[in-house]
CSV table of C-alpha atoms in Angstrom, one decimal:
chain,number,residue,atom,x,y,z
A,1,MET,CA,-76.6,7.6,-77.7
A,2,VAL,CA,-73.2,8.0,-79.4
A,3,HIS,CA,-70.6,8.5,-76.7
A,4,LYS,CA,-67.6,9.2,-78.9
A,5,ARG,CA,-66.9,9.3,-82.7
A,6,LEU,CA,-63.3,9.5,-83.7
A,7,ILE,CA,-61.1,9.3,-86.8
A,8,LEU,CA,-58.0,7.1,-86.3
A,9,ASP,CA,-54.7,6.6,-88.1
A,10,SER,CA,-52.7,3.8,-86.7
A,11,MET,CA,-49.5,5.0,-88.4
A,12,ILE,CA,-49.2,8.1,-86.2
A,13,PRO,CA,-50.4,7.3,-82.6
A,14,GLU,CA,-47.8,9.7,-81.4
A,15,LYS,CA,-50.0,12.5,-82.7
A,16,LEU,CA,-52.9,11.3,-80.6
A,17,LEU,CA,-51.5,10.5,-77.2
A,18,TYR,CA,-53.9,10.1,-74.3
A,19,ASP,CA,-55.0,13.4,-72.8
A,20,PRO,CA,-56.9,13.3,-69.5
A,21,GLU,CA,-58.7,16.5,-70.4
A,22,GLU,CA,-59.8,15.2,-73.8
A,23,GLY,CA,-60.5,11.8,-72.3
A,24,TYR,CA,-59.0,9.7,-75.0
A,25,GLY,CA,-55.8,8.8,-76.8
A,26,PHE,CA,-53.1,6.2,-77.3
A,27,VAL,CA,-51.1,4.8,-74.3
A,28,PHE,CA,-47.7,3.3,-75.1
A,29,PRO,CA,-46.6,0.1,-73.2
A,30,ASP,CA,-44.0,1.0,-70.5
A,31,GLY,CA,-42.9,-2.5,-69.3
A,32,THR,CA,-45.1,-2.5,-66.2
A,33,VAL,CA,-45.6,-6.0,-64.8
A,34,ARG,CA,-49.3,-6.8,-65.0
A,35,ASN,CA,-51.5,-8.7,-62.6
A,36,GLU,CA,-54.2,-11.1,-63.3
A,37,GLU,CA,-56.1,-10.2,-60.1
A,38,LYS,CA,-56.1,-6.5,-61.0
A,39,ARG,CA,-57.0,-7.0,-64.7
A,40,ASP,CA,-54.7,-4.1,-65.4
A,41,SER,CA,-53.2,-5.3,-68.7
A,42,LEU,CA,-53.5,-3.1,-71.7
A,43,PRO,CA,-54.8,-4.9,-74.9
A,44,GLY,CA,-51.8,-3.7,-76.9
A,45,GLU,CA,-49.5,-5.6,-74.6
A,46,TYR,CA,-50.9,-8.9,-76.0
A,47,SER,CA,-48.8,-8.4,-79.1
A,48,VAL,CA,-45.2,-9.3,-79.7
A,49,PRO,CA,-43.8,-6.7,-79.9
A,50,PRO,CA,-46.4,-4.7,-77.9
A,51,VAL,CA,-48.3,-1.9,-79.6
A,52,PRO,CA,-50.0,1.3,-78.2
A,53,SER,CA,-53.5,0.9,-76.8
A,54,PHE,CA,-56.3,3.5,-77.4
A,55,ASN,CA,-58.0,4.4,-74.2
A,56,VAL,CA,-61.3,6.3,-74.0
A,57,ASP,CA,-62.7,7.5,-70.7
A,58,VAL,CA,-66.3,6.3,-70.3
A,59,PRO,CA,-68.7,5.6,-67.3
A,60,ASP,CA,-68.8,2.0,-66.3
A,61,GLY,CA,-71.4,0.0,-68.3
A,62,ASN,CA,-71.9,-1.6,-71.7
A,63,TYR,CA,-70.9,-0.2,-75.0
A,64,LYS,CA,-71.3,-1.0,-78.7
A,65,VAL,CA,-68.1,-0.4,-80.6
A,66,CYS,CA,-68.0,0.0,-84.3
A,67,ILE,CA,-64.8,0.2,-86.2
A,68,LYS,CA,-64.4,1.0,-89.9
A,69,ALA,CA,-61.0,0.1,-91.2
A,70,SER,CA,-59.2,0.6,-94.5
A,71,MET,CA,-56.0,-1.2,-95.2
A,72,THR,CA,-53.5,-1.4,-98.1
A,73,GLY,CA,-51.1,-4.2,-99.0
A,74,ASP,CA,-51.6,-7.9,-99.7
A,75,LYS,CA,-51.1,-9.4,-96.2
A,76,ARG,CA,-54.0,-7.7,-94.4
A,77,ASP,CA,-54.7,-8.9,-90.9
A,78,LEU,CA,-56.0,-6.5,-88.2
A,79,ALA,CA,-56.8,-8.0,-84.8
A,80,ILE,CA,-59.0,-5.9,-82.5
A,81,ARG,CA,-58.5,-6.5,-78.8
A,82,THR,CA,-60.1,-4.8,-75.8
A,83,GLY,CA,-59.6,-4.7,-72.0
A,84,PRO,CA,-57.3,-7.4,-70.7
A,85,GLY,CA,-56.6,-9.1,-74.0
A,86,HIS,CA,-60.1,-10.0,-75.2
A,87,LEU,CA,-60.0,-10.8,-78.9
A,88,ASN,CA,-63.1,-9.2,-80.4
A,89,ARG,CA,-62.6,-9.3,-84.2
A,90,ARG,CA,-60.2,-9.8,-87.0
A,91,ILE,CA,-60.3,-7.8,-90.2
A,92,VAL,CA,-58.6,-9.2,-93.4
A,93,GLN,CA,-60.5,-7.2,-96.0
A,94,ALA,CA,-59.3,-4.0,-97.6
A,95,GLU,CA,-62.3,-2.2,-96.2
A,96,ARG,CA,-64.5,-3.5,-93.4
A,97,GLU,CA,-66.8,-2.4,-90.6
A,98,GLU,CA,-67.0,-4.5,-87.5
A,99,CYS,CA,-69.2,-4.0,-84.4
A,100,PHE,CA,-69.0,-5.7,-81.0
A,101,ALA,CA,-70.1,-5.1,-77.4
A,102,VAL,CA,-67.7,-4.3,-74.5
A,103,HIS,CA,-68.4,-4.3,-70.8
A,104,VAL,CA,-66.4,-1.6,-68.9
A,105,CYS,CA,-65.9,-1.7,-65.2
A,106,ASP,CA,-62.8,0.6,-64.6
A,107,GLY,CA,-63.9,3.8,-66.3
A,108,LYS,CA,-61.8,3.2,-69.5
A,109,LEU,CA,-62.6,1.5,-72.7
A,110,LYS,CA,-59.3,0.2,-74.0
A,111,ILE,CA,-58.8,-0.9,-77.6
A,112,ALA,CA,-55.7,-2.2,-79.5
A,113,PHE,CA,-55.3,-2.5,-83.2
A,114,ILE,CA,-52.8,-5.2,-83.9
A,115,GLY,CA,-51.8,-5.8,-87.5
A,116,ASN,CA,-49.1,-6.2,-90.1
A,117,GLN,CA,-50.3,-3.3,-92.3
A,118,PRO,CA,-51.0,0.4,-91.7
A,119,PHE,CA,-54.7,1.2,-91.6
A,120,SER,CA,-57.0,4.2,-91.3
A,121,GLY,CA,-60.6,4.4,-90.3
A,122,SER,CA,-63.1,5.5,-87.7
A,123,LEU,CA,-64.2,4.5,-84.2
A,124,GLU,CA,-67.7,4.9,-82.9
A,125,ILE,CA,-68.6,4.1,-79.3
A,126,THR,CA,-72.3,4.0,-78.3
A,127,SER,CA,-73.7,3.5,-74.8
A,128,ALA,CA,-75.7,0.2,-74.9
A,129,PRO,CA,-77.1,-0.5,-71.4
A,130,GLU,CA,-79.6,-3.0,-72.9
A,131,VAL,CA,-76.9,-5.4,-74.0
A,132,PRO,CA,-76.8,-8.6,-72.0
A,133,ILE,CA,-73.6,-9.5,-70.1
A,134,LEU,CA,-72.1,-13.0,-70.2
A,135,PHE,CA,-70.4,-13.5,-66.9
A,136,LEU,CA,-67.7,-16.1,-66.6
A,137,ALA,CA,-66.8,-18.0,-63.4
A,138,GLY,CA,-64.0,-20.4,-63.6
A,139,ASP,CA,-60.3,-21.2,-63.2
A,140,SER,CA,-57.0,-20.6,-65.0
A,141,THR,CA,-58.2,-22.2,-68.2
A,142,VAL,CA,-60.9,-19.6,-68.5
A,143,THR,CA,-59.4,-16.5,-66.9
A,144,ASP,CA,-58.0,-13.2,-68.4
A,145,GLN,CA,-54.4,-14.1,-68.2
A,146,SER,CA,-52.2,-11.0,-67.7
A,147,SER,CA,-50.0,-9.8,-70.6
A,148,SER,CA,-47.0,-10.5,-68.3
A,149,GLN,CA,-47.8,-14.2,-68.7
A,150,LEU,CA,-47.7,-14.4,-72.5
A,151,PRO,CA,-48.3,-16.6,-74.2
A,152,PHE,CA,-50.7,-18.1,-71.6
A,153,CYS,CA,-54.3,-17.5,-72.6
A,154,GLY,CA,-57.7,-18.4,-71.1
A,155,TRP,CA,-60.6,-19.3,-73.4
A,156,GLY,CA,-62.6,-16.5,-71.9
A,157,GLN,CA,-60.2,-14.0,-73.5
A,158,MET,CA,-61.0,-15.5,-77.0
A,159,LEU,CA,-64.7,-16.0,-76.6
A,160,PRO,CA,-65.8,-12.5,-77.7
A,161,PHE,CA,-64.4,-13.3,-81.1
A,162,TYR,CA,-67.3,-15.7,-81.7
A,163,LEU,CA,-70.1,-13.7,-80.1
A,164,PRO,CA,-72.7,-11.6,-81.9
A,165,GLU,CA,-72.3,-7.8,-81.6
A,166,ASP,CA,-75.1,-7.6,-78.9
A,167,VAL,CA,-73.4,-9.6,-76.1
A,168,ALA,CA,-70.7,-8.3,-73.8
A,169,VAL,CA,-68.3,-10.5,-71.7
A,170,SER,CA,-67.3,-10.0,-68.1
A,171,ASN,CA,-64.7,-12.5,-67.1
A,172,HIS,CA,-64.4,-13.2,-63.4
A,173,ALA,CA,-62.5,-16.5,-63.6
A,174,MET,CA,-59.3,-16.7,-61.6
A,175,SER,CA,-56.3,-19.1,-61.7
A,176,GLY,CA,-56.3,-21.8,-59.0
A,177,ARG,CA,-59.9,-21.5,-58.0
A,178,SER,CA,-62.4,-24.2,-57.4
A,179,SER,CA,-66.2,-24.0,-57.2
A,180,LYS,CA,-65.7,-23.8,-53.5
A,181,SER,CA,-62.8,-21.3,-53.2
A,182,PHE,CA,-64.3,-19.0,-55.8
A,183,ILE,CA,-67.3,-18.5,-53.4
A,184,GLU,CA,-65.3,-18.4,-50.2
A,185,GLU,CA,-63.1,-15.6,-51.6
A,186,GLY,CA,-66.1,-13.4,-52.4
A,187,ARG,CA,-65.7,-13.7,-56.2
A,188,LEU,CA,-69.2,-14.9,-56.8
A,189,GLU,CA,-70.5,-12.1,-54.6
A,190,ARG,CA,-68.8,-9.6,-57.0
A,191,ILE,CA,-70.8,-11.2,-59.9
A,192,TRP,CA,-74.1,-11.0,-57.8
A,193,ASN,CA,-73.4,-7.3,-57.3
A,194,ARG,CA,-73.3,-6.7,-61.1
A,195,ILE,CA,-75.5,-9.4,-62.7
A,196,ARG,CA,-78.9,-8.3,-64.0
A,197,GLU,CA,-82.1,-9.9,-65.3
A,198,ASN,CA,-81.5,-11.6,-68.7
A,199,ASP,CA,-77.7,-11.7,-68.2
A,200,PHE,CA,-75.9,-15.1,-68.4
A,201,LEU,CA,-73.6,-16.9,-65.9
A,202,PHE,CA,-71.3,-19.5,-67.5
A,203,ILE,CA,-69.7,-21.8,-64.9
A,204,GLN,CA,-66.7,-24.0,-65.5
A,205,PHE,CA,-64.9,-25.7,-62.6
A,206,GLY,CA,-63.3,-29.0,-62.0
A,207,HIS,CA,-59.5,-28.8,-62.4
A,208,ASN,CA,-59.0,-27.5,-58.9
A,209,ASP,CA,-62.0,-29.2,-57.3
A,210,GLU,CA,-60.2,-32.4,-57.8
A,211,LYS,CA,-57.2,-31.4,-55.7
A,212,ASP,CA,-56.7,-32.7,-52.1
A,213,ASN,CA,-56.5,-29.3,-50.4
A,214,GLU,CA,-58.9,-26.7,-48.8
A,215,GLY,CA,-60.4,-25.8,-52.1
A,216,GLY,CA,-61.1,-29.4,-53.1
A,217,THR,CA,-64.6,-30.8,-53.3
A,218,ARG,CA,-66.2,-34.3,-53.6
A,219,PRO,CA,-67.8,-34.9,-57.0
A,220,LEU,CA,-71.2,-36.4,-56.0
A,221,SER,CA,-71.7,-34.2,-52.9
A,222,THR,CA,-69.9,-30.9,-52.2
A,223,TYR,CA,-69.0,-30.3,-55.9
A,224,GLN,CA,-72.7,-30.4,-56.8
A,225,ASP,CA,-73.7,-28.5,-53.7
A,226,TYR,CA,-71.4,-25.6,-54.6
A,227,LEU,CA,-72.4,-25.6,-58.3
A,228,ARG,CA,-76.0,-25.4,-57.2
A,229,ILE,CA,-75.3,-22.1,-55.4
A,230,TYR,CA,-74.3,-20.6,-58.7
A,231,ILE,CA,-77.4,-21.9,-60.4
A,232,GLU,CA,-79.8,-20.8,-57.8
A,233,GLY,CA,-78.2,-17.4,-57.3
A,234,ALA,CA,-78.3,-16.7,-61.1
A,235,ARG,CA,-82.0,-17.7,-61.3
A,236,LYS,CA,-82.9,-15.7,-58.2
A,237,ARG,CA,-81.6,-12.6,-60.1
A,238,GLY,CA,-83.4,-13.4,-63.3
A,239,ALA,CA,-80.2,-14.5,-65.1
A,240,PHE,CA,-79.5,-17.7,-67.0
A,241,PRO,CA,-76.9,-20.2,-65.7
A,242,VAL,CA,-75.0,-22.5,-68.0
A,243,LEU,CA,-72.8,-25.4,-66.8
A,244,ILE,CA,-69.6,-26.2,-68.8
A,245,SER,CA,-67.6,-29.3,-68.0
A,246,PRO,CA,-63.8,-28.9,-67.7
A,247,MET,CA,-61.8,-29.6,-70.8
A,248,HIS,CA,-59.5,-32.6,-70.8
A,249,ARG,CA,-55.8,-32.3,-70.1
A,250,ARG,CA,-53.3,-33.3,-72.8
A,251,LEU,CA,-52.8,-36.9,-71.7
A,252,PHE,CA,-52.9,-39.8,-74.2
A,253,ASP,CA,-52.8,-43.5,-73.8
A,254,GLU,CA,-50.8,-45.8,-76.0
A,255,GLN,CA,-53.7,-46.1,-78.5
A,256,GLY,CA,-53.9,-42.3,-78.9
A,257,ASN,CA,-57.0,-41.8,-76.8
A,258,ILE,CA,-57.4,-39.1,-74.2
A,259,ILE,CA,-57.2,-40.3,-70.6
A,260,ASN,CA,-59.9,-38.8,-68.3
A,261,THR,CA,-58.1,-37.2,-65.3
A,262,HIS,CA,-61.4,-35.7,-64.0
A,263,GLY,CA,-62.8,-38.9,-62.6
A,264,ASP,CA,-66.4,-38.6,-61.5
A,265,TYR,CA,-66.6,-34.8,-61.8
A,266,LEU,CA,-67.7,-34.9,-65.4
A,267,ALA,CA,-70.6,-37.2,-64.6
A,268,ALA,CA,-71.5,-35.2,-61.5
A,269,MET,CA,-71.9,-32.0,-63.5
A,270,GLU,CA,-73.9,-33.6,-66.2
A,271,GLU,CA,-76.2,-35.2,-63.6
A,272,LEU,CA,-76.7,-31.9,-61.8
A,273,SER,CA,-77.5,-30.2,-65.1
A,274,LEU,CA,-80.3,-32.7,-65.7
A,275,LYS,CA,-81.7,-32.4,-62.2
A,276,GLU,CA,-81.7,-28.6,-62.3
A,277,LYS,CA,-82.6,-28.4,-66.0
A,278,VAL,CA,-79.6,-26.2,-66.8
A,279,PRO,CA,-78.0,-26.0,-70.2
A,280,TYR,CA,-74.9,-28.1,-70.2
A,281,ILE,CA,-71.9,-27.7,-72.6
A,282,ASP,CA,-69.9,-30.9,-72.7
A,283,LEU,CA,-66.5,-29.3,-73.2
A,284,ALA,CA,-64.8,-32.4,-71.9
A,285,GLY,CA,-66.4,-34.4,-74.7
A,286,LYS,CA,-65.7,-31.8,-77.3
A,287,SER,CA,-62.1,-31.3,-76.3
A,288,LYS,CA,-61.6,-35.1,-76.4
A,289,THR,CA,-62.7,-35.2,-80.0
A,290,LEU,CA,-60.5,-32.2,-80.9
A,291,TYR,CA,-57.4,-33.6,-79.2
A,292,GLU,CA,-57.7,-37.1,-80.6
A,293,LYS,CA,-58.2,-35.6,-84.1
A,294,LEU,CA,-55.0,-33.6,-83.8
A,295,GLY,CA,-53.1,-36.3,-82.0
A,296,GLU,CA,-50.4,-36.3,-79.4
A,297,GLU,CA,-47.9,-34.2,-81.5
A,298,GLY,CA,-50.5,-31.9,-83.1
A,299,THR,CA,-52.0,-30.9,-79.7
A,300,LYS,CA,-48.7,-29.3,-78.6
A,301,LYS,CA,-49.6,-26.2,-80.6
A,302,LEU,CA,-52.7,-25.7,-78.5
A,303,PHE,CA,-51.0,-26.0,-75.1
A,304,MET,CA,-48.3,-24.2,-73.3
A,305,TRP,CA,-45.5,-25.9,-75.1
A,306,ALA,CA,-42.5,-23.7,-76.0
A,307,ASP,CA,-38.9,-24.3,-76.8
A,308,PRO,CA,-36.0,-22.5,-75.0
A,309,GLY,CA,-35.8,-19.0,-76.2
A,310,ASP,CA,-39.3,-18.8,-77.7
A,311,TYR,CA,-40.5,-16.5,-74.9
A,312,ALA,CA,-38.5,-14.3,-72.6
A,313,LYS,CA,-40.5,-15.4,-69.6
A,314,TYR,CA,-39.6,-19.0,-70.2
A,315,PRO,CA,-35.9,-19.0,-71.1
A,316,GLU,CA,-35.7,-22.8,-70.6
A,317,GLY,CA,-38.9,-23.5,-72.4
A,318,ILE,CA,-42.1,-24.9,-71.0
A,319,GLN,CA,-44.2,-28.1,-71.3
A,320,ASP,CA,-47.7,-27.6,-69.8
A,321,ASN,CA,-50.5,-30.0,-70.7
A,322,THR,CA,-53.2,-28.2,-68.9
A,323,HIS,CA,-53.0,-24.5,-69.9
A,324,PHE,CA,-53.3,-23.0,-73.4
A,325,GLN,CA,-51.5,-20.6,-75.6
A,326,GLU,CA,-53.7,-18.3,-77.8
A,327,SER,CA,-54.2,-20.8,-80.6
A,328,GLY,CA,-55.5,-23.3,-78.1
A,329,ALA,CA,-57.7,-20.9,-76.2
A,330,LEU,CA,-59.2,-19.8,-79.5
A,331,GLU,CA,-60.0,-23.5,-80.4
A,332,ILE,CA,-61.5,-24.1,-76.9
A,333,ALA,CA,-63.6,-20.9,-77.2
A,334,LYS,CA,-64.9,-22.2,-80.5
A,335,LEU,CA,-66.1,-25.4,-78.8
A,336,VAL,CA,-67.9,-23.3,-76.2
A,337,ALA,CA,-69.5,-21.2,-78.9
A,338,GLU,CA,-70.5,-24.3,-80.7
A,339,GLY,CA,-72.2,-25.6,-77.5
A,340,MET,CA,-73.9,-22.3,-77.0
A,341,LYS,CA,-75.5,-22.4,-80.5
A,342,GLU,CA,-76.5,-26.1,-80.0
A,343,HIS,CA,-78.6,-25.1,-77.0
A,344,LYS,CA,-80.3,-22.4,-79.2
A,345,LEU,CA,-79.9,-19.8,-76.4
A,346,GLU,CA,-80.8,-16.3,-77.5
A,347,PRO,CA,-78.9,-14.3,-78.6
A,348,PHE,CA,-76.3,-17.0,-79.2
A,349,SER,CA,-78.2,-18.5,-82.1
A,350,ALA,CA,-76.6,-15.8,-84.1
A,351,ILE,CA,-73.1,-17.1,-83.4
A,352,THR,CA,-71.1,-17.6,-86.6
A,353,GLY,CA,-67.4,-18.1,-87.5
A,354,TYR,CA,-66.7,-21.8,-86.6
């Protein structure tokens, strides 16, 4: 069932402002400080400078979104984002139709069209309850970072770019969480309240499990015990769990090789995946290969490295060897997509673009 079919012109969003009675329209950024916990960022706020976001009132659920865009000029590049900064598609052709799935949980489907050229086109939103949802459980490297934290970016925000049009993403990852604290704070319960038969649960923990605090776990005992709760809970509900090892930090030895800061946690997750017969994406191994190929200097462009003045939030610059900016999150998401296709999980065998 087609929920909404609209004609858009990005050049004059002022003529199509959001109207509660109509239930759709453009919303302009107003400088509101956004919150990761609330997932209240608008997709247009993930642009510098920010752009208006197109909001459509819809019941919670899954939707197929199809966008036809026509652009003029030589430097065509239209990024389509939804929700809290999810990158769904990029259009570089003069004329193109792109479709993708979106999961809505706050009554509004939010879309931003971010590009360097004016465009015109149409937007069609269709209810798609049959579309499977890919739930993400993880930490700050996975989460939907708020627009107020730019250029921080979790790979969960970039993953939709690589997915086929019949898979929606619901990212429940949260900064600072371990496999233990994610459960204790009731975050896994929120997933259980939404997950359905034939949905997916992708699980990446480790960075915060390693810490010596209340959220910490032991690799060959409590870490595996908590991960098993995710696996068994998903299977009980007819969903499919997938384990993803934590990517490496940007730490090189003198020979240019990545140093493993995760200790026994990597082996513990792989061991559990074999025992439980769960698909395992070796993101640690894949990230090691990527980092060593780029080298110590080349990897700076992936991580949160910025010079003074590059970003207003970091006037003195920043050097962070754990977290990613958008280019890095996009590369990590590509590695995850690669692993999904390697396991030949349906519908992920249709993944392209890497």
